[in-house]
């Protein structure tokens, strides 16, 4: 039975968080290959630690993408994020690249042949979710946690807050009444800063951005507003904590408000259904809610490696639906959710992935070059007719 009143919490991390540095580098590699050849295969993992990046994985693509090219790409990425500090400086960083050819056994299962369509790049189940809590049809806690950090990052990049560093985290707890968010019970923001800056000054900076982002009247009590609760955050980034690709999948998806699959997104080309099918599931769920057929929609897609069609499609409108879930399942089956059709329908064989690495893969605006195409609401009219 659903609770009448409860508190739910989600967190976000900035582009300078060590794990997000790794996600960004891995996705820059994906984009480099897709830019050179749209049907490249990439599975790239990055490790970040003091003074070092290690890039490893499997690829199949043009030989023009050399290890030296990837080192330059990674160095430029670290510079753009803003790291020029002792222990992690884009100019002196050691970058090791261990990318090798994709396994022929995997390629055999995924590649299309005369007797078979292109298969899924891996097995697994992927989830998509949407709800009507925010204009982006995202759960409110993760939506506002992302927006707080984006606001701080944009101000830092614009030179408004040079005293802040790239590494930051946020956490937003919201009170729900009858399933609707009503306001914050607490807000936590930890942000890297220069040693000479007082915690009072950091707190004032952060407060301005939190108030800018939250709806009017939603700010938590002052005693529940926590900024750098350890008292100091000077040592940040991979100097303070090692980073790895794919370690922030709750941040990447729905903040824990809905299930997510076991696979990460970053570093993978769109033949990997960990990525492409998760995008497709979000696209479908968002369109259901945007069409007014439900206030909340959860979709699961399941695949087997080398098999084109999904093994199962599951839809749950969580008691908020205006249509029978079975009709939606039939409709989604008819849409042809094979990896090839997902890639073509959403235009995923493009260099659009580095921008997804921070502040969430969902709840963003579709972009003119095809970025965040899975956020389109182009099925709304069709779904309304179905209902």
Short mmCIF file of C-alpha atoms in Angstrom, two decimals:
data_model
loop_
_atom_site.label_atom_id
_atom_site.label_comp_id
_atom_site.label_asym_id
_atom_site.label_seq_id
_atom_site.Cartn_x
_atom_site.Cartn_y
_atom_site.Cartn_z
CA UNK A 1 0.00 0.00 0.00
CA UNK A 2 1.36 3.45 -0.92
CA UNK A 3 2.18 5.80 1.94
CA UNK A 4 0.12 9.00 2.19
CA UNK A 5 3.19 10.97 3.25
CA UNK A 6 6.90 10.19 2.95
CA UNK A 7 10.34 11.67 2.20
CA UNK A 8 12.37 10.56 -0.82
CA UNK A 9 16.00 11.45 -1.56
CA UNK A 10 18.15 11.51 -4.70
CA UNK A 11 21.71 12.64 -5.34
CA UNK A 12 23.69 14.02 -8.25
CA UNK A 13 27.40 14.54 -8.91
CA UNK A 14 29.12 17.17 -11.04
CA UNK A 15 31.18 16.75 -14.21
CA UNK A 16 34.32 17.02 -12.05
CA UNK A 17 33.43 14.08 -9.82
CA UNK A 18 36.08 11.35 -10.44
CA UNK A 19 33.54 8.84 -11.76
CA UNK A 20 32.05 11.46 -14.07
CA UNK A 21 35.48 12.42 -15.40
CA UNK A 22 35.78 8.77 -16.42
CA UNK A 23 32.29 8.65 -17.95
CA UNK A 24 33.10 11.76 -19.98
CA UNK A 25 36.44 10.44 -21.26
CA UNK A 26 34.84 7.11 -22.23
CA UNK A 27 32.02 8.87 -24.09
CA UNK A 28 34.49 11.17 -25.85
CA UNK A 29 36.12 7.99 -27.20
CA UNK A 30 32.72 6.71 -28.38
CA UNK A 31 32.04 10.02 -30.12
CA UNK A 32 35.47 10.02 -31.79
CA UNK A 33 34.84 6.62 -33.33
CA UNK A 34 31.25 7.40 -34.40
CA UNK A 35 32.39 10.69 -35.92
CA UNK A 36 34.93 8.81 -38.04
CA UNK A 37 32.64 5.87 -38.87
CA UNK A 38 28.99 5.75 -37.67
CA UNK A 39 28.98 1.95 -37.33
CA UNK A 40 32.06 1.69 -35.11
CA UNK A 41 31.92 -0.63 -32.11
CA UNK A 42 33.20 0.70 -28.80
CA UNK A 43 33.23 -0.60 -25.23
CA UNK A 44 35.55 1.77 -23.38
CA UNK A 45 36.30 1.96 -19.65
CA UNK A 46 38.35 4.65 -17.91
CA UNK A 47 40.09 4.71 -14.54
CA UNK A 48 41.19 7.98 -12.95
CA UNK A 49 43.56 8.35 -10.02
CA UNK A 50 46.28 10.72 -8.90
CA UNK A 51 48.18 12.00 -11.94
CA UNK A 52 46.91 9.20 -14.19
CA UNK A 53 44.16 8.08 -16.54
CA UNK A 54 43.93 4.50 -17.79
CA UNK A 55 41.69 3.86 -20.82
CA UNK A 56 40.90 0.25 -21.75
CA UNK A 57 38.39 -1.79 -23.70
CA UNK A 58 37.41 -3.18 -27.07
CA UNK A 59 36.86 -1.32 -30.32
CA UNK A 60 36.24 -1.90 -33.99
CA UNK A 61 36.62 1.14 -36.19
CA UNK A 62 38.92 3.25 -38.36
CA UNK A 63 42.66 2.99 -37.79
CA UNK A 64 42.81 6.79 -37.93
CA UNK A 65 41.67 6.78 -34.28
CA UNK A 66 45.11 6.07 -32.82
CA UNK A 67 46.13 5.78 -29.20
CA UNK A 68 47.86 9.17 -29.50
CA UNK A 69 44.60 10.67 -30.76
CA UNK A 70 42.76 9.23 -27.76
CA UNK A 71 45.40 10.59 -25.36
CA UNK A 72 44.94 14.07 -26.81
CA UNK A 73 41.18 13.70 -26.57
CA UNK A 74 41.35 12.66 -22.92
CA UNK A 75 43.75 15.49 -22.05
CA UNK A 76 41.48 18.08 -23.69
CA UNK A 77 38.51 16.64 -21.78
CA UNK A 78 40.26 17.02 -18.41
CA UNK A 79 41.24 20.59 -19.33
CA UNK A 80 37.67 21.45 -20.31
CA UNK A 81 36.28 20.03 -17.06
CA UNK A 82 38.65 22.37 -15.24
CA UNK A 83 41.43 20.29 -13.66
CA UNK A 84 44.78 22.05 -13.42
CA UNK A 85 45.51 21.28 -9.77
CA UNK A 86 48.47 19.53 -8.11
CA UNK A 87 47.97 15.79 -8.47
CA UNK A 88 45.58 16.04 -11.43
CA UNK A 89 46.67 18.56 -14.04
CA UNK A 90 45.66 18.18 -17.68
CA UNK A 91 49.10 19.38 -18.79
CA UNK A 92 51.15 16.77 -16.91
CA UNK A 93 48.66 13.91 -16.61
CA UNK A 94 49.94 10.45 -17.60
CA UNK A 95 47.45 8.72 -19.90
CA UNK A 96 47.75 5.00 -20.69
CA UNK A 97 45.60 3.52 -23.47
CA UNK A 98 44.84 -0.20 -23.66
CA UNK A 99 42.17 -0.47 -26.35
CA UNK A 100 42.16 -3.57 -28.54
CA UNK A 101 40.05 -5.22 -31.23
CA UNK A 102 36.51 -6.34 -30.36
CA UNK A 103 36.10 -10.06 -29.70
CA UNK A 104 35.13 -11.93 -32.90
CA UNK A 105 32.72 -14.05 -30.85
CA UNK A 106 30.77 -10.95 -29.83
CA UNK A 107 30.94 -9.50 -33.35
CA UNK A 108 29.55 -12.74 -34.79
CA UNK A 109 26.44 -12.50 -32.60
CA UNK A 110 25.84 -8.80 -33.17
CA UNK A 111 26.59 -8.37 -36.87
CA UNK A 112 23.75 -8.70 -39.36
CA UNK A 113 24.02 -11.45 -41.99
CA UNK A 114 21.84 -12.65 -44.84
CA UNK A 115 20.08 -15.09 -42.52
CA UNK A 116 19.78 -12.84 -39.45
CA UNK A 117 19.15 -9.26 -38.38
CA UNK A 118 21.60 -7.37 -36.20
CA UNK A 119 21.51 -8.84 -32.70
CA UNK A 120 21.67 -7.16 -29.31
CA UNK A 121 25.20 -6.42 -28.13
CA UNK A 122 24.55 -8.06 -24.76
CA UNK A 123 21.88 -9.72 -22.69
CA UNK A 124 20.04 -7.85 -19.96
CA UNK A 125 16.97 -5.91 -18.96
CA UNK A 126 16.62 -2.16 -19.37
CA UNK A 127 14.13 0.17 -17.72
CA UNK A 128 12.52 3.43 -18.74
CA UNK A 129 10.48 5.68 -16.46
CA UNK A 130 8.56 8.93 -16.62
CA UNK A 131 6.26 10.80 -14.25
CA UNK A 132 4.46 14.14 -14.21
CA UNK A 133 6.28 15.63 -11.21
CA UNK A 134 8.40 18.06 -13.26
CA UNK A 135 8.26 19.74 -16.70
CA UNK A 136 10.88 17.23 -17.93
CA UNK A 137 8.63 14.35 -16.79
CA UNK A 138 11.34 13.23 -14.35
CA UNK A 139 11.19 12.44 -10.62
CA UNK A 140 11.55 15.72 -8.74
CA UNK A 141 14.43 14.81 -6.36
CA UNK A 142 16.91 13.85 -9.11
CA UNK A 143 15.66 16.68 -11.35
CA UNK A 144 16.49 19.35 -8.77
CA UNK A 145 19.69 17.66 -7.60
CA UNK A 146 20.98 17.83 -11.20
CA UNK A 147 19.86 21.42 -11.69
CA UNK A 148 21.62 22.68 -8.56
CA UNK A 149 24.97 21.31 -9.75
CA UNK A 150 24.46 22.48 -13.34
CA UNK A 151 23.75 25.98 -12.07
CA UNK A 152 26.95 25.97 -9.99
CA UNK A 153 29.01 24.54 -12.88
CA UNK A 154 27.72 27.07 -15.40
CA UNK A 155 28.54 29.93 -13.03
CA UNK A 156 32.03 28.51 -12.38
CA UNK A 157 32.71 28.16 -16.11
CA UNK A 158 31.50 31.71 -16.72
CA UNK A 159 34.02 33.02 -14.18
CA UNK A 160 31.35 33.99 -11.66
CA UNK A 161 32.77 31.69 -8.95
CA UNK A 162 36.51 31.13 -9.60
CA UNK A 163 36.89 30.10 -5.96
CA UNK A 164 35.02 26.84 -6.63
CA UNK A 165 36.53 23.67 -8.09
CA UNK A 166 35.05 21.14 -10.53
CA UNK A 167 34.22 18.38 -8.02
CA UNK A 168 30.80 18.57 -6.36
CA UNK A 169 27.86 16.50 -5.12
CA UNK A 170 24.28 17.36 -4.25
CA UNK A 171 21.47 15.57 -2.45
CA UNK A 172 17.83 16.62 -2.31
CA UNK A 173 15.19 15.19 0.02
CA UNK A 174 11.57 15.99 -0.82
CA UNK A 175 8.40 15.54 1.20
CA UNK A 176 5.58 13.83 -0.71
CA UNK A 177 1.91 14.07 0.20
CA UNK A 178 -0.55 11.82 -1.67
CA UNK A 179 2.22 11.04 -4.14
CA UNK A 180 3.01 14.67 -4.99
CA UNK A 181 6.25 16.53 -4.04
CA UNK A 182 5.52 19.47 -1.74
CA UNK A 183 8.94 20.85 -0.75
CA UNK A 184 12.43 20.07 0.56
CA UNK A 185 13.08 18.63 3.97
CA UNK A 186 16.87 18.84 3.46
CA UNK A 187 19.46 19.83 0.88
CA UNK A 188 23.10 18.72 0.91
CA UNK A 189 25.76 20.24 -1.36
CA UNK A 190 29.48 19.52 -1.16
CA UNK A 191 31.63 21.55 -3.52
CA UNK A 192 35.38 21.76 -3.97
CA UNK A 193 36.86 25.18 -3.18
CA UNK A 194 40.13 27.04 -2.81
CA UNK A 195 41.85 26.74 0.55
CA UNK A 196 41.56 30.44 1.38
CA UNK A 197 37.78 30.57 0.95
CA UNK A 198 35.70 30.44 4.13
CA UNK A 199 32.91 27.92 4.57
CA UNK A 200 30.50 30.79 5.19
CA UNK A 201 31.34 32.22 1.76
CA UNK A 202 30.86 28.81 0.11
CA UNK A 203 27.53 28.40 1.90
CA UNK A 204 26.30 31.78 0.63
CA UNK A 205 27.28 30.93 -2.95
CA UNK A 206 25.54 27.56 -2.82
CA UNK A 207 22.41 28.99 -1.19
CA UNK A 208 21.92 31.43 -4.09
CA UNK A 209 21.99 28.61 -6.62
CA UNK A 210 19.70 26.33 -4.62
CA UNK A 211 17.13 29.14 -4.28
CA UNK A 212 17.46 29.88 -8.00
CA UNK A 213 16.64 26.27 -8.91
CA UNK A 214 13.97 25.21 -6.43
CA UNK A 215 10.32 26.27 -6.83
CA UNK A 216 9.33 29.19 -4.65
CA UNK A 217 8.65 28.15 -1.07
CA UNK A 218 10.40 24.77 -1.41
CA UNK A 219 13.64 25.63 0.43
CA UNK A 220 14.35 23.45 3.43
CA UNK A 221 14.79 24.81 6.98
CA UNK A 222 18.18 26.46 7.52
CA UNK A 223 19.23 23.79 10.02
CA UNK A 224 18.62 21.14 7.30
CA UNK A 225 20.74 22.96 4.70
CA UNK A 226 24.13 21.26 4.68
CA UNK A 227 27.06 22.72 2.70
CA UNK A 228 30.40 20.91 2.89
CA UNK A 229 29.32 19.14 6.08
CA UNK A 230 32.86 17.81 6.71
CA UNK A 231 33.94 21.45 7.09
CA UNK A 232 36.42 21.54 4.18
CA UNK A 233 36.63 20.33 0.58
CA UNK A 234 39.90 21.51 -0.97
CA UNK A 235 41.32 18.16 -2.14
CA UNK A 236 38.94 17.01 -4.86
CA UNK A 237 38.73 15.04 -8.06
CA UNK A 238 40.82 11.91 -8.68
CA UNK A 239 43.41 13.13 -6.15
CA UNK A 240 40.93 12.59 -3.34
CA UNK A 241 39.10 9.57 -4.74
CA UNK A 242 39.69 7.23 -7.68
CA UNK A 243 37.12 7.24 -10.47
CA UNK A 244 35.70 4.56 -12.76
CA UNK A 245 33.36 4.56 -15.75
CA UNK A 246 29.83 3.43 -14.99
CA UNK A 247 29.80 3.80 -11.22
CA UNK A 248 26.97 6.34 -11.03
CA UNK A 249 24.08 4.64 -12.82
CA UNK A 250 21.44 5.81 -10.31
CA UNK A 251 22.64 9.38 -10.92
CA UNK A 252 22.49 8.71 -14.68
CA UNK A 253 18.90 7.42 -14.56
CA UNK A 254 16.08 8.22 -12.12
CA UNK A 255 17.75 8.82 -8.78
CA UNK A 256 16.42 5.56 -7.35
CA UNK A 257 12.77 6.48 -7.97
CA UNK A 258 12.53 3.66 -10.52
CA UNK A 259 14.51 0.48 -11.29
CA UNK A 260 17.39 0.53 -13.75
CA UNK A 261 19.25 -2.23 -15.56
CA UNK A 262 22.57 -3.58 -14.39
CA UNK A 263 24.61 -2.07 -17.22
CA UNK A 264 26.11 1.40 -17.39
CA UNK A 265 25.64 3.67 -20.42
CA UNK A 266 28.89 5.58 -20.85
CA UNK A 267 31.64 4.21 -23.07
CA UNK A 268 29.30 2.05 -25.16
CA UNK A 269 28.25 2.38 -28.78
CA UNK A 270 24.51 2.06 -29.50
CA UNK A 271 24.60 -1.61 -30.52
CA UNK A 272 24.91 -2.22 -26.78
CA UNK A 273 21.33 -2.41 -25.57
CA UNK A 274 22.51 -1.39 -22.09
CA UNK A 275 22.50 2.05 -23.65
CA UNK A 276 20.19 2.09 -26.67
CA UNK A 277 17.34 0.05 -25.17
CA UNK A 278 17.43 2.10 -21.96
CA UNK A 279 17.06 5.21 -24.12
CA UNK A 280 14.21 3.58 -26.04
CA UNK A 281 12.42 2.59 -22.83
CA UNK A 282 12.64 6.18 -21.54
CA UNK A 283 11.35 7.46 -24.90
CA UNK A 284 8.32 5.18 -24.70
CA UNK A 285 7.58 5.92 -21.04
CA UNK A 286 7.91 9.68 -21.55
CA UNK A 287 5.51 9.61 -24.48
CA UNK A 288 2.93 7.68 -22.46
CA UNK A 289 2.98 10.31 -19.71
CA UNK A 290 3.18 13.23 -22.16
CA UNK A 291 0.08 11.84 -23.91
CA UNK A 292 -1.83 11.99 -20.62
CA UNK A 293 -2.32 8.21 -20.49
CA UNK A 294 -0.76 7.94 -17.04
CA UNK A 295 0.85 10.04 -14.34
CA UNK A 296 3.63 7.46 -13.97
CA UNK A 297 4.93 4.85 -16.38
CA UNK A 298 7.59 2.16 -15.96
CA UNK A 299 8.75 0.06 -18.92
CA UNK A 300 11.11 -2.91 -18.99
CA UNK A 301 12.73 -4.33 -22.14
CA UNK A 302 14.75 -7.57 -22.07
CA UNK A 303 17.23 -8.87 -24.65
CA UNK A 304 19.59 -11.77 -25.33
CA UNK A 305 23.01 -11.27 -26.91
CA UNK A 306 22.87 -11.89 -30.65
CA UNK A 307 19.04 -11.91 -30.74
CA UNK A 308 17.30 -9.01 -32.46
CA UNK A 309 13.80 -8.89 -31.00
CA UNK A 310 13.21 -8.15 -27.31
CA UNK A 311 12.45 -11.24 -25.24
CA UNK A 312 9.85 -9.38 -23.21
CA UNK A 313 8.16 -6.00 -22.87
CA UNK A 314 6.63 -5.03 -19.52
CA UNK A 315 4.53 -1.93 -18.81
CA UNK A 316 3.37 -0.74 -15.38
CA UNK A 317 1.31 2.45 -15.08
CA UNK A 318 1.40 2.15 -11.28
CA UNK A 319 -2.32 2.57 -10.80
CA UNK A 320 -2.38 5.92 -12.61
CA UNK A 321 -3.28 4.74 -16.11
CA UNK A 322 -6.08 5.72 -18.48
CA UNK A 323 -5.40 2.71 -20.73
CA UNK A 324 -4.92 -1.02 -20.26
CA UNK A 325 -1.20 -1.86 -20.04
CA UNK A 326 -1.74 -4.84 -22.35
CA UNK A 327 -2.71 -2.52 -25.21
CA UNK A 328 0.54 -0.59 -24.73
CA UNK A 329 2.55 -3.82 -24.75
CA UNK A 330 0.96 -4.79 -28.07
CA UNK A 331 1.65 -1.33 -29.49
CA UNK A 332 5.29 -1.40 -28.39
CA UNK A 333 5.79 -4.83 -29.93
CA UNK A 334 4.51 -3.40 -33.22
CA UNK A 335 7.04 -0.55 -33.03
CA UNK A 336 9.87 -3.05 -33.72
CA UNK A 337 12.23 -2.54 -30.80
CA UNK A 338 15.16 -4.38 -32.36
CA UNK A 339 18.57 -2.81 -31.79
CA UNK A 340 18.79 -1.78 -35.45
CA UNK A 341 15.39 -0.09 -35.46
CA UNK A 342 16.04 1.69 -32.16
CA UNK A 343 19.31 3.07 -33.51
CA UNK A 344 17.72 4.23 -36.76
CA UNK A 345 14.51 5.58 -35.20
CA UNK A 346 16.39 7.61 -32.56
CA UNK A 347 19.41 8.42 -34.73
CA UNK A 348 21.90 6.95 -32.28
CA UNK A 349 24.86 6.36 -34.62
CA UNK A 350 26.03 9.93 -34.14
CA UNK A 351 28.66 11.56 -31.90
CA UNK A 352 26.12 12.73 -29.30
CA UNK A 353 27.28 10.98 -26.15
CA UNK A 354 29.92 13.08 -24.35
CA UNK A 355 27.21 15.58 -23.40
CA UNK A 356 25.24 12.84 -21.62
CA UNK A 357 28.06 11.99 -19.21
CA UNK A 358 27.08 14.48 -16.48
CA UNK A 359 23.76 15.70 -15.05
CA UNK A 360 21.74 12.74 -16.23
CA UNK A 361 20.93 10.99 -19.49
CA UNK A 362 17.22 11.75 -19.08
CA UNK A 363 15.13 14.84 -18.54
CA UNK A 364 17.18 16.90 -21.01
CA UNK A 365 15.92 18.86 -24.03
CA UNK A 366 16.22 17.25 -27.49
CA UNK A 367 18.95 19.04 -29.47
CA UNK A 368 19.04 20.06 -33.15
CA UNK A 369 21.93 17.69 -34.00
CA UNK A 370 20.08 14.67 -32.58
CA UNK A 371 21.36 14.80 -29.03
CA UNK A 372 18.88 13.47 -26.45
CA UNK A 373 16.59 12.28 -29.25
CA UNK A 374 15.01 9.85 -26.77
CA UNK A 375 13.46 12.85 -25.01
CA UNK A 376 11.22 13.63 -28.00
CA UNK A 377 7.47 13.30 -27.54
CA UNK A 378 6.75 12.34 -31.14
CA UNK A 379 4.48 9.39 -30.28
CA UNK A 380 1.93 11.44 -28.35
CA UNK A 381 -0.70 11.76 -31.09
CA UNK A 382 -0.43 8.06 -31.97
CA UNK A 383 -0.80 7.03 -28.32
CA UNK A 384 -3.82 9.28 -27.83
CA UNK A 385 -5.48 7.67 -30.83
CA UNK A 386 -4.67 4.25 -29.38
CA UNK A 387 -6.44 5.23 -26.16
#
